[in-house]
mmCIF file with all atom_site columns, C-alpha atoms in Angstrom:
data_model
loop_
_atom_site.group_PDB
_atom_site.id
_atom_site.type_symbol
_atom_site.label_atom_id
_atom_site.label_alt_id
_atom_site.label_comp_id
_atom_site.label_asym_id
_atom_site.label_entity_id
_atom_site.label_seq_id
_atom_site.pdbx_PDB_ins_code
_atom_site.Cartn_x
_atom_site.Cartn_y
_atom_site.Cartn_z
_atom_site.occupancy
_atom_site.B_iso_or_equiv
_atom_site.pdbx_formal_charge
_atom_site.auth_seq_id
_atom_site.auth_comp_id
_atom_site.auth_asym_id
_atom_site.auth_atom_id
_atom_site.pdbx_PDB_model_num
ATOM 1   C CA . SER A 1 1   ? 151.348 -14.153 21.057 1.00 0.00 ? 1   SER A CA 1
ATOM 2   C CA . GLN A 1 2   ? 149.876 -10.662 20.836 1.00 0.00 ? 2   GLN A CA 1
ATOM 3   C CA . LYS A 1 3   ? 152.044 -7.846  22.129 1.00 0.00 ? 3   LYS A CA 1
ATOM 4   C CA . ILE A 1 4   ? 152.083 -4.082  22.312 1.00 0.00 ? 4   ILE A CA 1
ATOM 5   C CA . GLU A 1 5   ? 155.444 -2.553  23.100 1.00 0.00 ? 5   GLU A CA 1
ATOM 6   C CA . GLN A 1 6   ? 156.342 1.043   23.745 1.00 0.00 ? 6   GLN A CA 1
ATOM 7   C CA . ASN A 1 7   ? 159.964 1.606   22.981 1.00 0.00 ? 7   ASN A CA 1
ATOM 8   C CA . SER A 1 8   ? 161.181 2.859   26.305 1.00 0.00 ? 8   SER A CA 1
ATOM 9   C CA . GLU A 1 9   ? 159.937 3.139   29.828 1.00 0.00 ? 9   GLU A CA 1
ATOM 10  C CA . ALA A 1 10  ? 161.325 6.645   30.214 1.00 0.00 ? 10  ALA A CA 1
ATOM 11  C CA . LEU A 1 11  ? 162.383 9.451   27.906 1.00 0.00 ? 11  LEU A CA 1
ATOM 12  C CA . ASN A 1 12  ? 164.046 12.696  28.990 1.00 0.00 ? 12  ASN A CA 1
ATOM 13  C CA . ILE A 1 13  ? 164.187 15.643  26.611 1.00 0.00 ? 13  ILE A CA 1
ATOM 14  C CA . GLN A 1 14  ? 164.996 19.319  26.760 1.00 0.00 ? 14  GLN A CA 1
ATOM 15  C CA . GLU A 1 15  ? 162.219 21.884  26.643 1.00 0.00 ? 15  GLU A CA 1
ATOM 16  C CA . GLY A 1 16  ? 161.539 23.070  23.103 1.00 0.00 ? 16  GLY A CA 1
ATOM 17  C CA . LYS A 1 17  ? 162.670 19.829  21.457 1.00 0.00 ? 17  LYS A CA 1
ATOM 18  C CA . THR A 1 18  ? 160.447 17.283  19.751 1.00 0.00 ? 18  THR A CA 1
ATOM 19  C CA . ALA A 1 19  ? 159.633 14.145  21.716 1.00 0.00 ? 19  ALA A CA 1
ATOM 20  C CA . THR A 1 20  ? 159.080 10.995  19.680 1.00 0.00 ? 20  THR A CA 1
ATOM 21  C CA . LEU A 1 21  ? 157.480 7.949   21.285 1.00 0.00 ? 21  LEU A CA 1
ATOM 22  C CA . THR A 1 22  ? 157.124 4.586   19.583 1.00 0.00 ? 22  THR A CA 1
ATOM 23  C CA . CYS A 1 23  ? 154.453 1.921   19.793 1.00 0.00 ? 23  CYS A CA 1
ATOM 24  C CA . ASN A 1 24  ? 154.974 -1.442  18.109 1.00 0.00 ? 24  ASN A CA 1
ATOM 25  C CA . TYR A 1 25  ? 152.499 -4.281  18.026 1.00 0.00 ? 25  TYR A CA 1
ATOM 26  C CA . THR A 1 26  ? 152.538 -7.896  16.888 1.00 0.00 ? 26  THR A CA 1
ATOM 27  C CA . ASN A 1 27  ? 149.759 -10.308 15.974 1.00 0.00 ? 27  ASN A CA 1
ATOM 28  C CA . TYR A 1 28  ? 147.074 -7.645  15.863 1.00 0.00 ? 28  TYR A CA 1
ATOM 29  C CA . SER A 1 29  ? 145.249 -6.103  12.943 1.00 0.00 ? 29  SER A CA 1
ATOM 30  C CA . PRO A 1 30  ? 143.778 -3.046  14.631 1.00 0.00 ? 30  PRO A CA 1
ATOM 31  C CA . ALA A 1 31  ? 141.247 -0.890  12.867 1.00 0.00 ? 31  ALA A CA 1
ATOM 32  C CA . TYR A 1 32  ? 142.589 2.049   14.821 1.00 0.00 ? 32  TYR A CA 1
ATOM 33  C CA . LEU A 1 33  ? 145.120 3.022   17.415 1.00 0.00 ? 33  LEU A CA 1
ATOM 34  C CA . GLN A 1 34  ? 144.816 5.604   20.164 1.00 0.00 ? 34  GLN A CA 1
ATOM 35  C CA . TRP A 1 35  ? 147.202 7.590   22.313 1.00 0.00 ? 35  TRP A CA 1
ATOM 36  C CA . TYR A 1 36  ? 146.387 8.580   25.868 1.00 0.00 ? 36  TYR A CA 1
ATOM 37  C CA . ARG A 1 37  ? 148.128 10.693  28.470 1.00 0.00 ? 37  ARG A CA 1
ATOM 38  C CA . GLN A 1 38  ? 148.233 9.533   32.088 1.00 0.00 ? 38  GLN A CA 1
ATOM 39  C CA . ASP A 1 39  ? 149.381 11.645  35.002 1.00 0.00 ? 39  ASP A CA 1
ATOM 40  C CA . PRO A 1 40  ? 150.377 9.958   38.287 1.00 0.00 ? 40  PRO A CA 1
ATOM 41  C CA . GLY A 1 41  ? 147.352 8.623   40.161 1.00 0.00 ? 41  GLY A CA 1
ATOM 42  C CA . ARG A 1 42  ? 144.938 9.718   37.423 1.00 0.00 ? 42  ARG A CA 1
ATOM 43  C CA . GLY A 1 43  ? 142.957 8.055   34.657 1.00 0.00 ? 43  GLY A CA 1
ATOM 44  C CA . PRO A 1 44  ? 144.081 7.983   31.018 1.00 0.00 ? 44  PRO A CA 1
ATOM 45  C CA . VAL A 1 45  ? 143.088 11.061  29.026 1.00 0.00 ? 45  VAL A CA 1
ATOM 46  C CA . PHE A 1 46  ? 142.424 10.632  25.308 1.00 0.00 ? 46  PHE A CA 1
ATOM 47  C CA . LEU A 1 47  ? 144.707 12.551  22.975 1.00 0.00 ? 47  LEU A CA 1
ATOM 48  C CA . LEU A 1 48  ? 144.485 11.253  19.402 1.00 0.00 ? 48  LEU A CA 1
ATOM 49  C CA . LEU A 1 49  ? 143.011 8.400   17.388 1.00 0.00 ? 49  LEU A CA 1
ATOM 50  C CA . ILE A 1 50  ? 144.308 7.254   14.019 1.00 0.00 ? 50  ILE A CA 1
ATOM 51  C CA . ARG A 1 51  ? 142.583 4.740   11.758 1.00 0.00 ? 51  ARG A CA 1
ATOM 52  C CA . GLU A 1 52  ? 144.227 1.979   9.739  1.00 0.00 ? 52  GLU A CA 1
ATOM 53  C CA . ASN A 1 53  ? 143.617 3.843   6.475  1.00 0.00 ? 53  ASN A CA 1
ATOM 54  C CA . GLU A 1 54  ? 145.219 7.051   7.797  1.00 0.00 ? 54  GLU A CA 1
ATOM 55  C CA . LYS A 1 55  ? 148.948 7.721   7.672  1.00 0.00 ? 55  LYS A CA 1
ATOM 56  C CA . GLU A 1 56  ? 149.111 10.781  9.882  1.00 0.00 ? 56  GLU A CA 1
ATOM 57  C CA . LYS A 1 57  ? 146.956 12.812  12.243 1.00 0.00 ? 57  LYS A CA 1
ATOM 58  C CA . ARG A 1 58  ? 147.704 16.156  13.881 1.00 0.00 ? 58  ARG A CA 1
ATOM 59  C CA . LYS A 1 59  ? 146.269 18.123  16.756 1.00 0.00 ? 59  LYS A CA 1
ATOM 60  C CA . GLU A 1 60  ? 148.010 21.317  17.796 1.00 0.00 ? 60  GLU A CA 1
ATOM 61  C CA . ARG A 1 61  ? 151.569 20.275  18.834 1.00 0.00 ? 61  ARG A CA 1
ATOM 62  C CA . LEU A 1 62  ? 150.774 16.557  18.606 1.00 0.00 ? 62  LEU A CA 1
ATOM 63  C CA . LYS A 1 63  ? 151.279 14.309  15.595 1.00 0.00 ? 63  LYS A CA 1
ATOM 64  C CA . VAL A 1 64  ? 150.630 10.597  15.234 1.00 0.00 ? 64  VAL A CA 1
ATOM 65  C CA . THR A 1 65  ? 151.677 8.338   12.382 1.00 0.00 ? 65  THR A CA 1
ATOM 66  C CA . PHE A 1 66  ? 150.474 4.813   11.735 1.00 0.00 ? 66  PHE A CA 1
ATOM 67  C CA . ASP A 1 67  ? 152.284 2.270   9.572  1.00 0.00 ? 67  ASP A CA 1
ATOM 68  C CA . THR A 1 68  ? 150.295 -0.957  9.368  1.00 0.00 ? 68  THR A CA 1
ATOM 69  C CA . THR A 1 69  ? 153.049 -2.625  7.332  1.00 0.00 ? 69  THR A CA 1
ATOM 70  C CA . LEU A 1 70  ? 155.657 -1.988  10.018 1.00 0.00 ? 70  LEU A CA 1
ATOM 71  C CA . LYS A 1 71  ? 152.979 -2.445  12.712 1.00 0.00 ? 71  LYS A CA 1
ATOM 72  C CA . GLN A 1 72  ? 154.133 0.758   14.319 1.00 0.00 ? 72  GLN A CA 1
ATOM 73  C CA . SER A 1 73  ? 152.799 4.099   15.457 1.00 0.00 ? 73  SER A CA 1
ATOM 74  C CA . LEU A 1 74  ? 154.919 7.137   16.263 1.00 0.00 ? 74  LEU A CA 1
ATOM 75  C CA . PHE A 1 75  ? 153.712 9.896   18.562 1.00 0.00 ? 75  PHE A CA 1
ATOM 76  C CA . HIS A 1 76  ? 155.397 13.287  18.354 1.00 0.00 ? 76  HIS A CA 1
ATOM 77  C CA . ILE A 1 77  ? 155.149 16.291  20.647 1.00 0.00 ? 77  ILE A CA 1
ATOM 78  C CA . THR A 1 78  ? 156.747 19.341  19.061 1.00 0.00 ? 78  THR A CA 1
ATOM 79  C CA . ALA A 1 79  ? 158.031 22.344  21.026 1.00 0.00 ? 79  ALA A CA 1
ATOM 80  C CA . SER A 1 80  ? 157.779 20.280  24.194 1.00 0.00 ? 80  SER A CA 1
ATOM 81  C CA . GLN A 1 81  ? 157.071 21.976  27.519 1.00 0.00 ? 81  GLN A CA 1
ATOM 82  C CA . PRO A 1 82  ? 157.564 20.843  31.126 1.00 0.00 ? 82  PRO A CA 1
ATOM 83  C CA . ALA A 1 83  ? 153.748 20.548  31.333 1.00 0.00 ? 83  ALA A CA 1
ATOM 84  C CA . ASP A 1 84  ? 153.951 17.743  28.764 1.00 0.00 ? 84  ASP A CA 1
ATOM 85  C CA . SER A 1 85  ? 155.717 15.574  31.345 1.00 0.00 ? 85  SER A CA 1
ATOM 86  C CA . ALA A 1 86  ? 153.498 12.524  31.864 1.00 0.00 ? 86  ALA A CA 1
ATOM 87  C CA . THR A 1 87  ? 153.179 8.878   30.862 1.00 0.00 ? 87  THR A CA 1
ATOM 88  C CA . TYR A 1 88  ? 151.903 8.340   27.330 1.00 0.00 ? 88  TYR A CA 1
ATOM 89  C CA . LEU A 1 89  ? 149.973 5.187   26.566 1.00 0.00 ? 89  LEU A CA 1
ATOM 90  C CA . CYS A 1 90  ? 149.401 3.521   23.232 1.00 0.00 ? 90  CYS A CA 1
ATOM 91  C CA . ALA A 1 91  ? 146.161 1.532   22.957 1.00 0.00 ? 91  ALA A CA 1
ATOM 92  C CA . LEU A 1 92  ? 144.451 -0.463  20.263 1.00 0.00 ? 92  LEU A CA 1
ATOM 93  C CA . GLU A 1 93  ? 141.241 -2.370  19.965 1.00 0.00 ? 93  GLU A CA 1
ATOM 94  C CA . ARG A 1 94  ? 141.430 -6.123  19.750 1.00 0.00 ? 94  ARG A CA 1
ATOM 95  C CA . ARG A 1 95  ? 138.693 -6.616  17.192 1.00 0.00 ? 95  ARG A CA 1
ATOM 96  C CA . ARG A 1 96  ? 137.015 -4.584  14.527 1.00 0.00 ? 96  ARG A CA 1
ATOM 97  C CA . SER A 1 97  ? 133.431 -4.517  15.665 1.00 0.00 ? 97  SER A CA 1
ATOM 98  C CA . GLY A 1 98  ? 131.180 -4.579  18.670 1.00 0.00 ? 98  GLY A CA 1
ATOM 99  C CA . ASN A 1 99  ? 131.863 -3.442  22.178 1.00 0.00 ? 99  ASN A CA 1
ATOM 100 C CA . THR A 1 100 ? 135.559 -4.097  22.066 1.00 0.00 ? 100 THR A CA 1
ATOM 101 C CA . PRO A 1 101 ? 137.983 -3.291  24.854 1.00 0.00 ? 101 PRO A CA 1
ATOM 102 C CA . LEU A 1 102 ? 141.241 -1.430  24.478 1.00 0.00 ? 102 LEU A CA 1
ATOM 103 C CA . VAL A 1 103 ? 144.560 -3.170  24.915 1.00 0.00 ? 103 VAL A CA 1
ATOM 104 C CA . PHE A 1 104 ? 147.213 -0.883  26.344 1.00 0.00 ? 104 PHE A CA 1
ATOM 105 C CA . GLY A 1 105 ? 150.957 -0.741  26.147 1.00 0.00 ? 105 GLY A CA 1
ATOM 106 C CA . LYS A 1 106 ? 152.861 -0.184  29.348 1.00 0.00 ? 106 LYS A CA 1
ATOM 107 C CA . GLY A 1 107 ? 153.508 3.439   28.501 1.00 0.00 ? 107 GLY A CA 1
ATOM 108 C CA . THR A 1 108 ? 156.474 5.737   28.124 1.00 0.00 ? 108 THR A CA 1
ATOM 109 C CA . ARG A 1 109 ? 157.179 8.210   30.919 1.00 0.00 ? 109 ARG A CA 1
ATOM 110 C CA . LEU A 1 110 ? 158.212 11.498  29.336 1.00 0.00 ? 110 LEU A CA 1
ATOM 111 C CA . SER A 1 111 ? 160.114 14.117  31.312 1.00 0.00 ? 111 SER A CA 1
ATOM 112 C CA . VAL A 1 112 ? 160.609 17.524  29.694 1.00 0.00 ? 112 VAL A CA 1
ATOM 113 C CA . ILE A 1 113 ? 163.433 19.384  31.369 1.00 0.00 ? 113 ILE A CA 1
ATOM 114 C CA . ALA A 1 114 ? 163.388 23.166  31.465 1.00 0.00 ? 114 ALA A CA 1
ATOM 115 C CA . GLU B 2 1   ? 132.668 19.253  29.326 1.00 0.00 ? 1   GLU B CA 1
ATOM 116 C CA . PRO B 2 2   ? 130.977 16.033  30.535 1.00 0.00 ? 2   PRO B CA 1
ATOM 117 C CA . GLU B 2 3   ? 133.185 13.653  32.514 1.00 0.00 ? 3   GLU B CA 1
ATOM 118 C CA . VAL B 2 4   ? 133.095 10.140  33.859 1.00 0.00 ? 4   VAL B CA 1
ATOM 119 C CA . THR B 2 5   ? 133.040 10.281  37.658 1.00 0.00 ? 5   THR B CA 1
ATOM 120 C CA . GLN B 2 6   ? 134.005 7.587   40.135 1.00 0.00 ? 6   GLN B CA 1
ATOM 121 C CA . THR B 2 7   ? 133.494 7.111   43.864 1.00 0.00 ? 7   THR B CA 1
ATOM 122 C CA . PRO B 2 8   ? 135.167 6.635   46.206 1.00 0.00 ? 8   PRO B CA 1
ATOM 123 C CA . SER B 2 9   ? 138.521 8.005   45.151 1.00 0.00 ? 9   SER B CA 1
ATOM 124 C CA . HIS B 2 10  ? 140.246 5.749   47.700 1.00 0.00 ? 10  HIS B CA 1
ATOM 125 C CA . GLN B 2 11  ? 139.076 2.619   49.473 1.00 0.00 ? 11  GLN B CA 1
ATOM 126 C CA . VAL B 2 12  ? 140.915 0.560   52.070 1.00 0.00 ? 12  VAL B CA 1
ATOM 127 C CA . THR B 2 13  ? 139.440 -2.813  52.962 1.00 0.00 ? 13  THR B CA 1
ATOM 128 C CA . GLN B 2 14  ? 140.340 -6.014  54.741 1.00 0.00 ? 14  GLN B CA 1
ATOM 129 C CA . MET B 2 15  ? 140.989 -9.180  52.774 1.00 0.00 ? 15  MET B CA 1
ATOM 130 C CA . GLY B 2 16  ? 137.783 -11.150 52.329 1.00 0.00 ? 16  GLY B CA 1
ATOM 131 C CA . GLN B 2 17  ? 135.495 -8.120  52.500 1.00 0.00 ? 17  GLN B CA 1
ATOM 132 C CA . GLU B 2 18  ? 133.155 -7.045  49.727 1.00 0.00 ? 18  GLU B CA 1
ATOM 133 C CA . VAL B 2 19  ? 133.689 -3.724  47.965 1.00 0.00 ? 19  VAL B CA 1
ATOM 134 C CA . ILE B 2 20  ? 131.536 -1.830  45.505 1.00 0.00 ? 20  ILE B CA 1
ATOM 135 C CA . LEU B 2 21  ? 133.141 0.708   43.226 1.00 0.00 ? 21  LEU B CA 1
ATOM 136 C CA . ARG B 2 22  ? 130.827 3.238   41.642 1.00 0.00 ? 22  ARG B CA 1
ATOM 137 C CA . CYS B 2 23  ? 130.945 5.042   38.334 1.00 0.00 ? 23  CYS B CA 1
ATOM 138 C CA . VAL B 2 24  ? 128.711 7.554   36.613 1.00 0.00 ? 24  VAL B CA 1
ATOM 139 C CA . PRO B 2 25  ? 129.423 7.363   32.878 1.00 0.00 ? 25  PRO B CA 1
ATOM 140 C CA . ILE B 2 26  ? 128.863 10.287  30.533 1.00 0.00 ? 26  ILE B CA 1
ATOM 141 C CA . SER B 2 27  ? 125.114 10.615  30.094 1.00 0.00 ? 27  SER B CA 1
ATOM 142 C CA . ASN B 2 28  ? 124.654 9.809   26.391 1.00 0.00 ? 28  ASN B CA 1
ATOM 143 C CA . HIS B 2 29  ? 127.194 6.986   26.371 1.00 0.00 ? 29  HIS B CA 1
ATOM 144 C CA . LEU B 2 30  ? 126.010 3.429   25.847 1.00 0.00 ? 30  LEU B CA 1
ATOM 145 C CA . TYR B 2 31  ? 129.124 1.288   26.208 1.00 0.00 ? 31  TYR B CA 1
ATOM 146 C CA . PHE B 2 32  ? 130.765 0.891   29.603 1.00 0.00 ? 32  PHE B CA 1
ATOM 147 C CA . TYR B 2 33  ? 134.016 -0.650  30.744 1.00 0.00 ? 33  TYR B CA 1
ATOM 148 C CA . TRP B 2 34  ? 136.041 -1.425  33.820 1.00 0.00 ? 34  TRP B CA 1
ATOM 149 C CA . TYR B 2 35  ? 139.827 -1.559  33.700 1.00 0.00 ? 35  TYR B CA 1
ATOM 150 C CA . ARG B 2 36  ? 142.387 -1.901  36.427 1.00 0.00 ? 36  ARG B CA 1
ATOM 151 C CA . GLN B 2 37  ? 146.012 -0.862  36.812 1.00 0.00 ? 37  GLN B CA 1
ATOM 152 C CA . ILE B 2 38  ? 148.240 -2.482  39.387 1.00 0.00 ? 38  ILE B CA 1
ATOM 153 C CA . LEU B 2 39  ? 150.921 -0.066  40.564 1.00 0.00 ? 39  LEU B CA 1
ATOM 154 C CA . GLY B 2 40  ? 153.688 0.234   37.976 1.00 0.00 ? 40  GLY B CA 1
ATOM 155 C CA . GLN B 2 41  ? 151.921 -1.988  35.468 1.00 0.00 ? 41  GLN B CA 1
ATOM 156 C CA . LYS B 2 42  ? 149.800 -1.434  32.401 1.00 0.00 ? 42  LYS B CA 1
ATOM 157 C CA . VAL B 2 43  ? 146.093 -0.720  32.239 1.00 0.00 ? 43  VAL B CA 1
ATOM 158 C CA . GLU B 2 44  ? 144.235 -4.044  31.908 1.00 0.00 ? 44  GLU B CA 1
ATOM 159 C CA . PHE B 2 45  ? 140.723 -4.706  30.664 1.00 0.00 ? 45  PHE B CA 1
ATOM 160 C CA . LEU B 2 46  ? 138.270 -6.343  33.060 1.00 0.00 ? 46  LEU B CA 1
ATOM 161 C CA . VAL B 2 47  ? 134.804 -6.191  31.530 1.00 0.00 ? 47  VAL B CA 1
ATOM 162 C CA . SER B 2 48  ? 132.648 -4.425  28.967 1.00 0.00 ? 48  SER B CA 1
ATOM 163 C CA . PHE B 2 49  ? 128.914 -3.835  29.281 1.00 0.00 ? 49  PHE B CA 1
ATOM 164 C CA . TYR B 2 50  ? 126.185 -2.845  26.861 1.00 0.00 ? 50  TYR B CA 1
ATOM 165 C CA . ASN B 2 51  ? 122.412 -2.998  26.869 1.00 0.00 ? 51  ASN B CA 1
ATOM 166 C CA . ASN B 2 52  ? 122.331 -4.259  30.455 1.00 0.00 ? 52  ASN B CA 1
ATOM 167 C CA . GLU B 2 53  ? 124.550 -7.217  29.910 1.00 0.00 ? 53  GLU B CA 1
ATOM 168 C CA . ILE B 2 54  ? 128.219 -8.123  29.843 1.00 0.00 ? 54  ILE B CA 1
ATOM 169 C CA . SER B 2 55  ? 129.647 -7.999  26.329 1.00 0.00 ? 55  SER B CA 1
ATOM 170 C CA . GLU B 2 56  ? 133.051 -9.400  27.128 1.00 0.00 ? 56  GLU B CA 1
ATOM 171 C CA . LYS B 2 57  ? 135.189 -10.170 30.159 1.00 0.00 ? 57  LYS B CA 1
ATOM 172 C CA . SER B 2 58  ? 138.836 -10.934 30.649 1.00 0.00 ? 58  SER B CA 1
ATOM 173 C CA . GLU B 2 59  ? 140.270 -13.861 32.575 1.00 0.00 ? 59  GLU B CA 1
ATOM 174 C CA . ILE B 2 60  ? 140.876 -11.485 35.487 1.00 0.00 ? 60  ILE B CA 1
ATOM 175 C CA . PHE B 2 61  ? 137.110 -11.028 35.815 1.00 0.00 ? 61  PHE B CA 1
ATOM 176 C CA . ASP B 2 62  ? 136.344 -14.256 37.667 1.00 0.00 ? 62  ASP B CA 1
ATOM 177 C CA . ASP B 2 63  ? 133.351 -15.241 39.811 1.00 0.00 ? 63  ASP B CA 1
ATOM 178 C CA . GLN B 2 64  ? 134.400 -12.801 42.523 1.00 0.00 ? 64  GLN B CA 1
ATOM 179 C CA . PHE B 2 65  ? 133.615 -9.877  40.242 1.00 0.00 ? 65  PHE B CA 1
ATOM 180 C CA . SER B 2 66  ? 130.254 -8.611  39.070 1.00 0.00 ? 66  SER B CA 1
ATOM 181 C CA . VAL B 2 67  ? 128.933 -5.496  37.372 1.00 0.00 ? 67  VAL B CA 1
ATOM 182 C CA . GLU B 2 68  ? 125.583 -3.834  37.466 1.00 0.00 ? 68  GLU B CA 1
ATOM 183 C CA . ARG B 2 69  ? 123.787 -0.832  36.084 1.00 0.00 ? 69  ARG B CA 1
ATOM 184 C CA . PRO B 2 70  ? 121.213 -0.423  38.839 1.00 0.00 ? 70  PRO B CA 1
ATOM 185 C CA . ASP B 2 71  ? 119.633 2.719   37.401 1.00 0.00 ? 71  ASP B CA 1
ATOM 186 C CA . GLY B 2 72  ? 119.969 5.002   34.413 1.00 0.00 ? 72  GLY B CA 1
ATOM 187 C CA . SER B 2 73  ? 123.162 6.643   35.594 1.00 0.00 ? 73  SER B CA 1
ATOM 188 C CA . ASN B 2 74  ? 125.321 4.413   37.795 1.00 0.00 ? 74  ASN B CA 1
ATOM 189 C CA . PHE B 2 75  ? 127.593 1.561   36.755 1.00 0.00 ? 75  PHE B CA 1
ATOM 190 C CA . THR B 2 76  ? 129.094 -0.494  39.576 1.00 0.00 ? 76  THR B CA 1
ATOM 191 C CA . LEU B 2 77  ? 131.847 -3.051  39.997 1.00 0.00 ? 77  LEU B CA 1
ATOM 192 C CA . LYS B 2 78  ? 131.543 -5.409  42.947 1.00 0.00 ? 78  LYS B CA 1
ATOM 193 C CA . ILE B 2 79  ? 134.311 -7.576  44.285 1.00 0.00 ? 79  ILE B CA 1
ATOM 194 C CA . ARG B 2 80  ? 132.721 -10.152 46.574 1.00 0.00 ? 80  ARG B CA 1
ATOM 195 C CA . SER B 2 81  ? 135.674 -11.319 48.617 1.00 0.00 ? 81  SER B CA 1
ATOM 196 C CA . THR B 2 82  ? 138.731 -9.173  48.106 1.00 0.00 ? 82  THR B CA 1
ATOM 197 C CA . LYS B 2 83  ? 142.235 -10.577 47.892 1.00 0.00 ? 83  LYS B CA 1
ATOM 198 C CA . LEU B 2 84  ? 145.547 -8.820  48.445 1.00 0.00 ? 84  LEU B CA 1
ATOM 199 C CA . GLU B 2 85  ? 146.216 -8.966  44.699 1.00 0.00 ? 85  GLU B CA 1
ATOM 200 C CA . ASP B 2 86  ? 143.056 -6.966  43.987 1.00 0.00 ? 86  ASP B CA 1
ATOM 201 C CA . SER B 2 87  ? 144.900 -3.870  45.211 1.00 0.00 ? 87  SER B CA 1
ATOM 202 C CA . ALA B 2 88  ? 145.017 -1.573  42.197 1.00 0.00 ? 88  ALA B CA 1
ATOM 203 C CA . MET B 2 89  ? 143.542 1.517   40.576 1.00 0.00 ? 89  MET B CA 1
ATOM 204 C CA . TYR B 2 90  ? 140.192 0.718   39.017 1.00 0.00 ? 90  TYR B CA 1
ATOM 205 C CA . PHE B 2 91  ? 139.077 2.836   36.089 1.00 0.00 ? 91  PHE B CA 1
ATOM 206 C CA . CYS B 2 92  ? 135.624 3.091   34.603 1.00 0.00 ? 92  CYS B CA 1
ATOM 207 C CA . ALA B 2 93  ? 135.306 4.165   30.967 1.00 0.00 ? 93  ALA B CA 1
ATOM 208 C CA . SER B 2 94  ? 132.446 4.876   28.615 1.00 0.00 ? 94  SER B CA 1
ATOM 209 C CA . ARG B 2 95  ? 131.824 5.749   24.997 1.00 0.00 ? 95  ARG B CA 1
ATOM 210 C CA . THR B 2 96  ? 129.041 6.499   22.564 1.00 0.00 ? 96  THR B CA 1
ATOM 211 C CA . ALA B 2 97  ? 127.761 3.983   20.038 1.00 0.00 ? 97  ALA B CA 1
ATOM 212 C CA . ASP B 2 98  ? 129.337 5.715   17.078 1.00 0.00 ? 98  ASP B CA 1
ATOM 213 C CA . GLN B 2 99  ? 132.755 6.755   18.348 1.00 0.00 ? 99  GLN B CA 1
ATOM 214 C CA . GLU B 2 100 ? 135.726 4.574   19.167 1.00 0.00 ? 100 GLU B CA 1
ATOM 215 C CA . THR B 2 101 ? 137.192 6.816   21.852 1.00 0.00 ? 101 THR B CA 1
ATOM 216 C CA . GLN B 2 102 ? 136.725 5.671   25.426 1.00 0.00 ? 102 GLN B CA 1
ATOM 217 C CA . TYR B 2 103 ? 136.587 8.299   28.141 1.00 0.00 ? 103 TYR B CA 1
ATOM 218 C CA . PHE B 2 104 ? 138.073 7.324   31.467 1.00 0.00 ? 104 PHE B CA 1
ATOM 219 C CA . GLY B 2 105 ? 137.170 8.330   34.981 1.00 0.00 ? 105 GLY B CA 1
ATOM 220 C CA . PRO B 2 106 ? 139.749 9.452   37.548 1.00 0.00 ? 106 PRO B CA 1
ATOM 221 C CA . GLY B 2 107 ? 139.867 6.016   39.142 1.00 0.00 ? 107 GLY B CA 1
ATOM 222 C CA . THR B 2 108 ? 139.358 4.422   42.547 1.00 0.00 ? 108 THR B CA 1
ATOM 223 C CA . ARG B 2 109 ? 142.488 3.378   44.373 1.00 0.00 ? 109 ARG B CA 1
ATOM 224 C CA . LEU B 2 110 ? 141.696 0.128   46.185 1.00 0.00 ? 110 LEU B CA 1
ATOM 225 C CA . LEU B 2 111 ? 144.011 -1.147  48.881 1.00 0.00 ? 111 LEU B CA 1
ATOM 226 C CA . VAL B 2 112 ? 143.362 -4.605  50.333 1.00 0.00 ? 112 VAL B CA 1
ATOM 227 C CA . LEU B 2 113 ? 145.083 -5.311  53.639 1.00 0.00 ? 113 LEU B CA 1
#
């Protein structure tokens, strides 16, 4: 069956360190994968998208990698700050074309401790 | 920056009642979606909509659910006869025709008593 798994429900790190979150999927061949941030009681906010033919994408302190052989994406936040504390969601599309919905992982709740 | 908006932010209703959740997608977006998130669980797809018709729906989206784009700006989700298990956050999302990124609204928290 198709699955998206994010490695841990919760991750605590010290301010200034790099947070690394993992997203693994099985039985999908996504054309792209996205990462969203969700704060409690709020909607997901788009952060980064990476396509199947891209290995790495960066945006300010954020970096995403995508390994279609391992079926894994890693999401890094460098120089983490308490304001980065949130739940981070991995999402991929189910098909390659048309008006396709996103399939989400359950998320990893990141806490950055000052 | 344009945003997806949703009303109401909270809705409490009695089991068996009808509810309509409203969304205003970003103005130049053409694809629209409803998702829901039961407390503590993952975001789940309900339905996608394009060109005034449903493109795809999940098994959650049964006969009790319907969607409509009654005018050029609103996109609504109706639940005809609510059940306790419909209690969740409901998110509307939209995107343009040429970008993959979906932009989400702040959500409507629905509580069915």
